[in-house]
Each structure stands twice: as C-alpha cells, then as structure tokens.
Amino acid sequence: MDEVKSFLKEFNEVIRECGKFCYMSRGKEFQQEAVKKLMTLKRKAMSLKEKMIKVENEDLANTMLSLENLIDAMINELKMWIALKEDKPNEAWDFLINAQSAVRTAAQAHEIAINLNAEGYGNKLHLLEKLLFPPQIFFSPGFVIKKAECSICGKEYGECEHVVGKAYMGKICYKIIKEVELREISIVEYPADKHARALQFTDDKGVTRDFMTWRRIEKDE
Ligand SMILES: [Zn+2]
C-alpha cells in the first residue's frame, strides 16, 4: 500500500538524520532532539500498524512491527549515549539491552529488517556492549514451565499452530507463563535476559561496590 511506501521513505530519512547523532562525541542536545523526532516517527509507525491490522493485511502489519522496533532500537541507543554522559552507566546498560532486543524483534517480525541491515546494527550494539562496559555477571533462573498460554490466541501453548518468536498480524508470539516451578538460579555467561545481572559485590575487605562504576556503596543500617 502507498501509505506504507511513503512511511518507509520518511523512515529512511529520519533514521539517516538521527543516525548522525549515535556517537559519544555528539552534543547531548542534538541527541535529545533526535530522540524526540524518533518518538514521533514511532507513534506514526504504531498507528499505521494498527491500521494494517484493521484491514487484516498481515504482511504490512508485520512490516510495520519491524520498523517500529528498529526505531525503538535507535531511541534506546541514543538514550544510552545520553545516560553515559550523565554518569548513569547502570541506566545506560539497560538502554543498550533494550536496543539489542528491539533489533532481534525487528528481525523476527519481517524480512524487511534484512534489507534495512538489522544484522549490521545488531553487531554494532554487540560491539558497544563489549567496548563500553566491563564484563558482567548474569543470573539465569532454571525453571520448568508447567503451564503456558499462547499470547496470540490464548489456547494452551502447543495446542495451536502459533510458534514462539514468529509474527502474526503485527504481534510476536510468546508464551504467557501461567505456572512455573523454579529449580535454581545459576550464573551464566550467555543469559537469555541481560537485564538480570549482579549490581554490586563485596570485596575481601568487606567494602561493597557498584559493579558498573566501582563506587563504594554505603550500607544504611
Ligand atoms: Zn495460538
């Protein structure tokens, strides 16, 4: 449809323009401005997606879901740079992880992400993780799912034809966990969720420090 085509043109322009500010050295005020521009673009993408869902055009609904997530990834990258300048590395980490998962969702949603080089963007975000932050300690919960529902149709997962990670009419299918049995928490190198990490540690002298900044954390008694 023409509407999606003209949106794509606008998308390419705004992404090119805002991509100029995805560097540490750029002025914070330009990065904040770029976030605003991208938020407006994201709202447009979402309403166009809703429109495509309404007319039941699945291919275009999924296309819009993909674009929406690519925009979201850049918003989060810019917020990461801003947070780093504001000396908030823990927040910056969360923005980076959000950006990474948005790129993954974009790639799952529609193959348009391949043409828009989502893979290259994902690689850049992976490099930033390694270059900007010290190695992290991640926690991974080991559990057995006893009961899960399909997010698309609400049936018990496995009893319908929907597959986790695939897009259906503008939505990614995931399991809604209804019953779970937690087995253990383990420390892993490659976790499913990089938000779950050690925030502080206590050294052999009994000093507690922020894992990211090395700053001392005073315990309030
Ligand atoms: Zn289903």
Coordinates of N, CA and C and ligand atoms in Angstrom, one line a residue:
M1 N 0.8 -1.2 0.0 CA 0.0 0.0 0.0 C 0.8 1.3 0.0
D2 N 0.3 2.3 -0.6 CA 1.1 3.5 -0.8 C 1.5 4.2 0.5
E3 N 0.6 4.0 1.5 CA 0.8 4.7 2.8 C 2.1 4.1 3.4
V4 N 2.3 2.8 3.3 CA 3.4 2.2 3.9 C 4.7 2.6 3.1
K5 N 4.5 2.7 1.8 CA 5.7 3.0 1.0 C 6.1 4.4 1.3
S6 N 5.2 5.4 1.5 CA 5.6 6.7 1.8 C 6.1 6.8 3.3
F7 N 5.6 6.0 4.1 CA 6.2 5.9 5.5 C 7.6 5.5 5.4
L8 N 7.9 4.5 4.6 CA 9.2 3.9 4.5 C 10.2 5.0 4.0
K9 N 9.8 5.8 3.2 CA 10.6 6.9 2.7 C 11.0 7.9 3.9
E10 N 9.9 8.2 4.6 CA 10.1 9.1 5.8 C 11.1 8.4 6.8
F11 N 10.8 7.1 7.0 CA 11.6 6.3 7.9 C 13.1 6.4 7.6
N12 N 13.4 6.1 6.3 CA 14.8 6.2 5.8 C 15.4 7.6 6.1
E13 N 14.7 8.6 5.8 CA 15.2 10.0 6.0 C 15.5 10.2 7.5
V14 N 14.5 9.9 8.3 CA 14.7 10.2 9.8 C 15.8 9.4 10.4
I15 N 15.9 8.1 10.0 CA 16.9 7.2 10.5 C 18.3 7.7 10.1
R16 N 18.4 8.2 8.8 CA 19.7 8.7 8.4 C 20.1 9.9 9.2
E17 N 19.1 10.8 9.3 CA 19.3 12.1 10.0 C 19.7 11.8 11.5
C18 N 18.9 11.0 12.2 CA 19.2 10.8 13.6 C 20.4 9.9 13.8
G19 N 20.7 9.0 12.8 CA 21.9 8.2 12.9 C 23.2 9.0 13.1
K20 N 23.2 10.2 12.6 CA 24.3 11.1 12.7 C 24.7 11.4 14.2
F21 N 23.7 11.2 15.1 CA 24.0 11.6 16.5 C 24.2 10.4 17.4
C22 N 24.3 9.2 16.8 CA 24.6 8.0 17.5 C 26.1 7.8 17.8
Y23 N 26.7 8.8 18.3 CA 28.1 8.7 18.7 C 28.4 9.5 20.0
M24 N 29.3 9.0 20.7 CA 29.6 9.6 22.0 C 29.9 11.1 21.9
S25 N 30.6 11.5 20.9 CA 31.1 12.9 20.8 C 30.0 13.9 20.4
R26 N 28.9 13.5 20.0 CA 27.8 14.4 19.6 C 27.2 15.1 20.8
G27 N 26.8 16.4 20.5 CA 26.2 17.1 21.6 C 24.9 16.5 22.1
K28 N 24.8 16.5 23.5 CA 23.7 15.9 24.1 C 22.3 16.5 23.6
E29 N 22.3 17.8 23.4 CA 21.1 18.5 23.0 C 20.6 17.9 21.6
F30 N 21.5 17.6 20.7 CA 21.1 17.0 19.4 C 20.6 15.6 19.6
Q31 N 21.2 14.9 20.5 CA 20.8 13.5 20.8 C 19.4 13.5 21.4
Q32 N 19.1 14.5 22.3 CA 17.7 14.6 22.9 C 16.7 15.0 21.8
E33 N 17.1 15.8 20.9 CA 16.3 16.2 19.8 C 16.0 15.0 18.9
A34 N 17.0 14.3 18.6 CA 16.8 13.1 17.8 C 15.9 12.1 18.4
V35 N 16.0 11.9 19.7 CA 15.0 11.0 20.5 C 13.6 11.5 20.2
K36 N 13.4 12.8 20.3 CA 12.0 13.3 20.1 C 11.5 13.0 18.7
K37 N 12.4 13.3 17.7 CA 12.0 13.0 16.4 C 11.6 11.6 16.2
L38 N 12.4 10.7 16.7 CA 12.2 9.2 16.6 C 10.9 8.8 17.3
M39 N 10.6 9.4 18.5 CA 9.4 9.1 19.2 C 8.2 9.4 18.3
T40 N 8.2 10.6 17.6 CA 7.1 11.0 16.8 C 7.0 9.9 15.6
L41 N 8.1 9.5 15.1 CA 8.1 8.6 14.0 C 7.6 7.2 14.5
K42 N 7.9 6.8 15.7 CA 7.5 5.6 16.3 C 5.9 5.6 16.5
R43 N 5.4 6.7 16.9 CA 4.0 6.8 17.1 C 3.3 6.6 15.7
K44 N 3.8 7.2 14.7 CA 3.3 7.1 13.3 C 3.3 5.6 12.9
A45 N 4.4 5.0 13.2 CA 4.6 3.6 12.8 C 3.5 2.7 13.5
M46 N 3.3 3.0 14.8 CA 2.3 2.2 15.5 C 0.9 2.4 15.0
S47 N 0.6 3.7 14.7 CA -0.8 3.9 14.2 C -1.0 3.3 12.8
L48 N 0.0 3.3 12.0 CA -0.1 2.7 10.7 C -0.2 1.2 10.8
K49 N 0.5 0.6 11.8 CA 0.4 -0.8 12.1 C -1.0 -1.2 12.5
E50 N -1.6 -0.4 13.4 CA -3.0 -0.7 13.8 C -3.9 -0.6 12.6
K51 N -3.7 0.3 11.7 CA -4.5 0.4 10.5 C -4.4 -0.9 9.7
M52 N -3.2 -1.4 9.5 CA -2.9 -2.6 8.7 C -3.6 -3.8 9.4
I53 N -3.6 -3.8 10.7 CA -4.2 -4.9 11.5 C -5.7 -4.9 11.2
K54 N -6.3 -3.7 11.2 CA -7.7 -3.5 11.0 C -8.1 -4.0 9.6
V55 N -7.3 -3.7 8.6 CA -7.7 -4.2 7.2 C -7.2 -5.6 7.0
E56 N -6.6 -6.2 8.1 CA -6.1 -7.6 8.0 C -5.1 -7.9 6.9
N57 N -4.2 -6.9 6.7 CA -3.1 -7.1 5.8 C -1.9 -7.5 6.7
E58 N -1.7 -8.8 6.8 CA -0.7 -9.4 7.8 C 0.7 -9.0 7.4
D59 N 1.0 -9.0 6.1 CA 2.4 -8.7 5.6 C 2.8 -7.3 6.0
L60 N 1.9 -6.4 5.8 CA 2.2 -5.0 6.1 C 2.1 -4.7 7.6
A61 N 1.3 -5.4 8.3 CA 1.2 -5.2 9.8 C 2.5 -5.7 10.4
N62 N 3.1 -6.8 9.8 CA 4.4 -7.3 10.3 C 5.5 -6.4 9.9
T63 N 5.4 -5.8 8.7 CA 6.4 -4.8 8.2 C 6.5 -3.7 9.2
M64 N 5.3 -3.2 9.6 CA 5.2 -2.0 10.4 C 5.8 -2.3 11.8
L65 N 5.5 -3.6 12.3 CA 6.0 -4.0 13.6 C 7.5 -4.0 13.6
S66 N 8.1 -4.5 12.4 CA 9.5 -4.5 12.3 C 10.1 -3.1 12.3
L67 N 9.5 -2.2 11.6 CA 10.0 -0.8 11.5 C 9.9 -0.1 12.9
E68 N 8.8 -0.4 13.5 CA 8.6 0.2 14.9 C 9.7 -0.2 15.8
N69 N 10.1 -1.5 15.7 CA 11.2 -1.9 16.6 C 12.6 -1.4 16.2
L70 N 12.8 -1.2 14.9 CA 14.1 -0.6 14.5 C 14.2 0.8 15.1
I71 N 13.0 1.6 15.0 CA 13.0 2.9 15.5 C 13.3 2.9 17.0
D72 N 12.6 2.0 17.7 CA 12.8 1.8 19.2 C 14.2 1.5 19.5
A73 N 14.9 0.7 18.7 CA 16.3 0.4 18.9 C 17.2 1.7 18.9
M74 N 16.9 2.5 17.9 CA 17.7 3.7 17.8 C 17.4 4.7 19.0
I75 N 16.2 4.8 19.4 CA 15.8 5.6 20.5 C 16.6 5.2 21.8
N76 N 16.6 3.8 21.9 CA 17.4 3.3 23.1 C 18.9 3.5 23.0
E77 N 19.4 3.4 21.8 CA 20.8 3.6 21.7 C 21.2 5.1 22.0
L78 N 20.4 6.0 21.5 CA 20.6 7.4 21.8 C 20.5 7.7 23.3
K79 N 19.5 7.1 24.0 CA 19.3 7.2 25.4 C 20.5 6.7 26.2
M80 N 21.1 5.6 25.6 CA 22.3 5.1 26.2 C 23.4 6.1 26.2
W81 N 23.7 6.7 25.1 CA 24.7 7.7 25.0 C 24.5 8.9 26.0
I82 N 23.2 9.3 26.0 CA 22.9 10.4 26.9 C 23.1 10.0 28.4
A83 N 22.7 8.8 28.7 CA 22.9 8.3 30.1 C 24.4 8.2 30.5
L84 N 25.2 7.8 29.5 CA 26.6 7.7 29.8 C 27.2 9.0 30.1
K85 N 26.8 10.1 29.3 CA 27.3 11.4 29.6 C 26.8 11.9 30.9
E86 N 25.6 11.5 31.4 CA 25.1 11.9 32.6 C 25.6 11.1 33.8
D87 N 26.6 10.3 33.5 CA 27.3 9.4 34.5 C 26.3 8.5 35.2
K88 N 25.4 7.9 34.3 CA 24.4 6.9 34.8 C 24.7 5.6 34.0
P89 N 25.8 4.9 34.3 CA 26.1 3.7 33.5 C 25.1 2.5 33.7
N90 N 24.5 2.4 34.8 CA 23.6 1.3 35.0 C 22.3 1.5 34.1
E91 N 21.9 2.8 34.1 CA 20.7 3.0 33.2 C 21.2 2.8 31.7
A92 N 22.4 3.3 31.4 CA 22.9 3.2 30.0 C 22.9 1.7 29.6
W93 N 23.3 0.8 30.5 CA 23.3 -0.6 30.2 C 21.9 -1.1 29.8
D94 N 20.9 -0.7 30.6 CA 19.5 -1.2 30.3 C 19.0 -0.7 29.0
F95 N 19.4 0.6 28.6 CA 19.0 1.1 27.3 C 19.7 0.3 26.2
L96 N 20.9 -0.1 26.4 CA 21.6 -0.9 25.4 C 21.0 -2.2 25.2
I97 N 20.6 -2.9 26.3 CA 20.0 -4.2 26.2 C 18.6 -4.1 25.6
N98 N 17.9 -3.0 25.9 CA 16.6 -2.8 25.2 C 16.8 -2.6 23.7
A99 N 17.8 -1.9 23.3 CA 18.1 -1.7 21.9 C 18.4 -3.0 21.2
Q100 N 19.2 -3.9 21.9 CA 19.5 -5.2 21.3 C 18.3 -6.0 21.1
S101 N 17.4 -6.0 22.1 CA 16.2 -6.9 22.0 C 15.2 -6.3 21.0
A102 N 15.2 -5.0 20.8 CA 14.3 -4.4 19.8 C 14.8 -4.8 18.4
V103 N 16.1 -4.9 18.2 CA 16.6 -5.3 16.9 C 16.3 -6.8 16.6
R104 N 16.4 -7.6 17.6 CA 16.0 -9.0 17.5 C 14.5 -9.1 17.1
T105 N 13.7 -8.4 17.8 CA 12.2 -8.4 17.5 C 12.0 -8.0 16.0
A106 N 12.7 -6.9 15.6 CA 12.5 -6.4 14.3 C 12.8 -7.5 13.2
A107 N 13.9 -8.2 13.5 CA 14.3 -9.3 12.6 C 13.3 -10.4 12.6
Q108 N 12.7 -10.7 13.7 CA 11.7 -11.8 13.8 C 10.4 -11.4 13.1
A109 N 10.1 -10.1 13.2 CA 8.8 -9.6 12.7 C 8.7 -9.7 11.2
H110 N 9.7 -9.3 10.4 CA 9.6 -9.2 9.0 C 10.9 -9.2 8.3
E111 N 11.0 -9.8 7.1 CA 12.3 -9.8 6.4 C 12.8 -8.4 5.9
I112 N 11.9 -7.4 6.0 CA 12.3 -6.1 5.6 C 13.5 -5.7 6.5
A113 N 13.6 -6.2 7.7 CA 14.7 -5.9 8.6 C 16.1 -6.3 8.0
I114 N 16.1 -7.3 7.1 CA 17.3 -7.8 6.5 C 17.8 -6.7 5.5
N115 N 16.8 -6.2 4.7 CA 17.1 -5.1 3.7 C 17.6 -3.9 4.4
L116 N 17.1 -3.6 5.6 CA 17.5 -2.4 6.3 C 18.7 -2.7 7.2
N117 N 19.4 -3.8 7.0 CA 20.6 -4.1 7.7 C 20.5 -4.2 9.2
A118 N 19.5 -4.9 9.7 CA 19.3 -5.1 11.1 C 20.5 -5.9 11.7
E119 N 21.0 -6.8 10.9 CA 22.1 -7.6 11.4 C 23.3 -6.8 11.7
G120 N 23.6 -5.9 10.7 CA 24.8 -4.9 11.0 C 24.6 -4.1 12.2
Y121 N 23.3 -3.6 12.4 CA 23.0 -2.8 13.6 C 23.2 -3.7 14.9
G122 N 22.7 -4.9 14.8 CA 22.8 -5.8 15.9 C 24.3 -6.0 16.3
N123 N 25.1 -6.2 15.3 CA 26.6 -6.3 15.5 C 27.2 -5.1 16.2
K124 N 26.8 -3.9 15.7 CA 27.3 -2.7 16.3 C 26.9 -2.6 17.8
L125 N 25.7 -3.0 18.1 CA 25.2 -2.9 19.5 C 26.0 -4.0 20.4
H126 N 26.3 -5.1 19.7 CA 27.1 -6.1 20.5 C 28.5 -5.6 20.8
L127 N 29.1 -4.9 19.8 CA 30.4 -4.4 20.0 C 30.4 -3.3 21.1
L128 N 29.4 -2.5 21.0 CA 29.3 -1.4 22.1 C 29.2 -2.0 23.5
E129 N 28.5 -3.1 23.6 CA 28.4 -3.8 24.9 C 29.8 -4.2 25.4
K130 N 30.6 -4.7 24.4 CA 31.9 -5.2 24.8 C 32.9 -4.1 25.1
L131 N 32.7 -3.0 24.3 CA 33.7 -1.9 24.4 C 33.4 -0.9 25.5
L132 N 32.1 -0.7 25.8 CA 31.7 0.4 26.7 C 31.6 -0.1 28.2
F133 N 31.3 -1.4 28.4 CA 31.0 -1.9 29.7 C 31.9 -3.0 30.1
P134 N 32.2 -3.1 31.4 CA 33.1 -4.3 31.9 C 32.2 -5.6 31.8
P135 N 32.9 -6.7 31.7 CA 32.2 -8.0 31.7 C 31.3 -8.1 32.9
Q136 N 30.1 -8.6 32.6 CA 29.0 -8.6 33.6 C 28.8 -10.1 34.1
I137 N 28.3 -10.2 35.3 CA 27.9 -11.5 35.8 C 26.4 -11.6 35.7
F138 N 25.9 -12.6 35.0 CA 24.5 -12.7 34.7 C 23.9 -13.8 35.6
F139 N 22.6 -13.7 35.9 CA 21.9 -14.7 36.6 C 20.8 -15.3 35.6
S140 N 20.7 -16.6 35.7 CA 19.7 -17.2 34.9 C 18.9 -18.2 35.7
P141 N 17.6 -17.9 35.7 CA 16.7 -18.8 36.5 C 16.5 -20.1 35.7
G142 N 16.7 -21.2 36.4 CA 16.4 -22.5 35.8 C 15.0 -22.9 36.3
F143 N 14.0 -23.1 35.3 CA 12.7 -23.5 35.8 C 12.0 -24.4 34.8
V144 N 11.0 -25.1 35.3 CA 10.2 -25.9 34.5 C 8.9 -25.3 34.3
I145 N 8.5 -25.0 33.0 CA 7.2 -24.4 32.8 C 6.1 -25.5 32.9
K146 N 5.2 -25.3 33.8 CA 4.1 -26.3 34.0 C 2.9 -26.0 33.1
K147 N 2.7 -24.7 33.0 CA 1.5 -24.3 32.2 C 1.8 -23.0 31.5
A148 N 1.6 -22.9 30.2 CA 1.8 -21.7 29.4 C 0.7 -21.5 28.4
E149 N 0.3 -20.2 28.2 CA -0.7 -19.9 27.1 C 0.0 -19.2 25.9
C150 N -0.6 -19.4 24.8 CA -0.2 -18.7 23.6 C -0.7 -17.2 23.7
S151 N 0.3 -16.3 23.4 CA -0.1 -14.9 23.5 C -1.0 -14.4 22.4
I152 N -1.0 -15.2 21.3 CA -1.8 -14.8 20.1 C -3.3 -15.2 20.3
C153 N -3.5 -16.5 20.7 CA -4.9 -17.0 20.7 C -5.4 -17.4 22.1
G154 N -4.5 -17.4 23.1 CA -4.9 -17.7 24.4 C -5.1 -19.2 24.7
K155 N -4.9 -20.1 23.7 CA -5.0 -21.5 24.0 C -3.8 -22.0 24.7
E156 N -3.9 -23.2 25.3 CA -2.7 -23.7 25.9 C -1.6 -23.9 24.9
Y157 N -0.4 -23.4 25.2 CA 0.7 -23.4 24.2 C 1.0 -24.9 23.8
G158 N 1.1 -25.1 22.5 CA 1.3 -26.4 21.9 C 0.0 -27.0 21.3
E159 N -1.1 -26.4 21.7 CA -2.4 -26.9 21.2 C -2.9 -26.1 20.0
C160 N -2.1 -25.0 19.6 CA -2.5 -24.2 18.5 C -1.3 -24.2 17.5
E161 N -1.5 -23.5 16.4 CA -0.5 -23.6 15.3 C 0.6 -22.5 15.4
H162 N 0.4 -21.6 16.4 CA 1.3 -20.4 16.6 C 2.7 -20.9 17.2
V163 N 3.7 -20.2 16.7 CA 5.1 -20.6 17.1 C 5.7 -19.4 17.8
V164 N 6.3 -19.6 19.0 CA 7.0 -18.5 19.7 C 8.1 -17.9 18.8
G165 N 8.1 -16.5 18.8 CA 9.1 -15.8 18.1 C 8.7 -15.4 16.6
K166 N 7.5 -16.0 16.2 CA 7.0 -15.7 14.9 C 6.0 -14.5 15.0
A167 N 5.9 -13.7 13.9 CA 4.9 -12.6 14.0 C 3.6 -13.0 13.3
Y168 N 2.5 -12.7 14.0 CA 1.2 -12.9 13.4 C 0.4 -11.6 13.5
M169 N 0.0 -11.1 12.3 CA -0.8 -9.9 12.2 C -0.2 -8.8 13.2
G170 N 1.0 -8.4 13.0 CA 1.6 -7.3 13.8 C 2.0 -7.6 15.2
K171 N 1.9 -8.9 15.6 CA 2.3 -9.2 17.0 C 3.2 -10.4 17.0
I172 N 4.2 -10.4 17.9 CA 5.1 -11.5 18.1 C 4.5 -12.5 19.0
C173 N 4.5 -13.8 18.7 CA 4.0 -14.8 19.6 C 5.0 -15.1 20.7
Y174 N 4.5 -15.1 21.9 CA 5.3 -15.6 23.1 C 4.5 -16.4 24.0
K175 N 5.1 -17.1 24.9 CA 4.4 -17.9 25.9 C 4.0 -17.0 27.1
I176 N 2.8 -17.1 27.5 CA 2.4 -16.5 28.8 C 2.5 -17.5 29.8
I177 N 3.5 -17.4 30.7 CA 3.7 -18.5 31.7 C 2.7 -18.4 32.8
K178 N 1.9 -19.5 33.0 CA 0.9 -19.4 34.0 C 1.3 -20.2 35.3
E179 N 2.1 -21.2 35.1 CA 2.5 -22.0 36.3 C 4.0 -22.4 36.0
V180 N 4.8 -22.2 37.1 CA 6.2 -22.4 36.9 C 6.8 -23.0 38.2
E181 N 7.8 -23.9 38.0 CA 8.5 -24.4 39.1 C 9.9 -24.0 39.0
L182 N 10.4 -23.2 40.0 CA 11.8 -22.7 39.9 C 12.7 -23.8 40.5
R183 N 13.7 -24.1 39.7 CA 14.7 -25.1 40.1 C 15.9 -24.5 40.8
E184 N 16.6 -23.6 40.1 CA 17.8 -23.0 40.7 C 18.1 -21.7 40.0
I185 N 18.9 -20.9 40.6 CA 19.4 -19.7 39.9 C 20.9 -20.0 39.6
S186 N 21.3 -19.9 38.3 CA 22.7 -20.1 38.0 C 23.4 -18.9 37.4
I187 N 24.7 -18.8 37.6 CA 25.5 -17.7 37.0 C 25.9 -18.2 35.6
V188 N 25.6 -17.4 34.6 CA 25.9 -17.8 33.2 C 26.6 -16.7 32.4
E189 N 27.3 -17.1 31.4 CA 28.0 -16.2 30.5 C 27.1 -15.6 29.4
Y190 N 26.2 -16.5 28.9 CA 25.3 -16.0 27.8 C 23.8 -16.2 28.3
P191 N 23.3 -15.2 29.0 CA 21.9 -15.4 29.5 C 20.9 -15.0 28.5
A192 N 19.7 -15.4 28.8 CA 18.5 -15.1 27.9 C 18.2 -13.6 28.2
D193 N 18.4 -13.2 29.4 CA 18.0 -11.8 29.8 C 19.2 -11.1 30.4
K194 N 19.7 -10.2 29.7 CA 20.9 -9.5 30.2 C 20.6 -8.3 31.2
H195 N 19.3 -8.2 31.4 CA 19.0 -7.2 32.5 C 19.2 -7.8 33.9
A196 N 19.2 -9.2 33.9 CA 19.4 -9.9 35.2 C 20.9 -10.1 35.5
R197 N 21.5 -9.1 36.2 CA 22.9 -9.2 36.4 C 23.3 -8.7 37.8
A198 N 24.5 -9.0 38.2 CA 24.9 -8.6 39.5 C 25.1 -7.1 39.5
L199 N 24.5 -6.4 40.5 CA 24.6 -4.9 40.6 C 25.7 -4.4 41.5
Q200 N 26.1 -5.3 42.5 CA 27.1 -4.9 43.4 C 27.9 -6.1 43.9
F201 N 29.0 -5.9 44.5 CA 29.8 -7.0 45.1 C 30.5 -6.5 46.3
T202 N 30.9 -7.4 47.2 CA 31.6 -7.1 48.4 C 33.0 -7.7 48.3
D203 N 34.0 -6.9 48.4 CA 35.4 -7.4 48.2 C 35.9 -8.0 49.5
D204 N 37.2 -8.5 49.5 CA 37.7 -9.2 50.6 C 37.9 -8.4 51.9
K205 N 37.9 -7.0 51.7 CA 38.0 -6.1 52.8 C 36.6 -5.7 53.4
G206 N 35.6 -6.3 52.8 CA 34.2 -6.0 53.3 C 33.6 -4.8 52.7
V207 N 34.3 -4.2 51.7 CA 33.7 -3.0 51.0 C 32.8 -3.4 49.9
T208 N 31.6 -2.8 49.9 CA 30.6 -3.1 48.9 C 30.7 -2.0 47.8
R209 N 30.8 -2.5 46.6 CA 30.9 -1.6 45.4 C 29.9 -1.8 44.4
D210 N 29.6 -0.7 43.6 CA 28.7 -0.8 42.4 C 29.5 -1.6 41.4
F211 N 29.0 -2.6 40.8 CA 29.7 -3.4 39.8 C 30.1 -2.6 38.6
M212 N 29.3 -1.7 38.2 CA 29.5 -0.9 37.0 C 30.5 0.2 37.2
T213 N 30.4 1.0 38.3 CA 31.2 2.2 38.5 C 32.4 2.0 39.4
W214 N 32.4 0.9 40.2 CA 33.4 0.6 41.2 C 33.2 1.5 42.4
R215 N 32.1 2.3 42.4 CA 31.9 3.3 43.5 C 31.5 2.5 44.8
R216 N 31.9 3.0 45.9 CA 31.5 2.4 47.2 C 30.1 2.6 47.5
I217 N 29.4 1.6 47.9 CA 28.0 1.7 48.3 C 28.0 1.6 49.9
E218 N 27.5 2.7 50.5 CA 27.4 2.7 51.9 C 26.1 2.0 52.3
K219 N 26.3 1.0 53.2 CA 25.0 0.4 53.7 C 24.4 1.2 54.7
D220 N 23.1 1.4 54.6 CA 22.4 2.2 55.6 C 21.9 1.1 56.7
E221 N 22.3 1.4 57.9 CA 21.9 0.5 59.0 C 20.6 0.8 59.5
Ligands
ZN1 ZN -2.0 -19.7 19.5

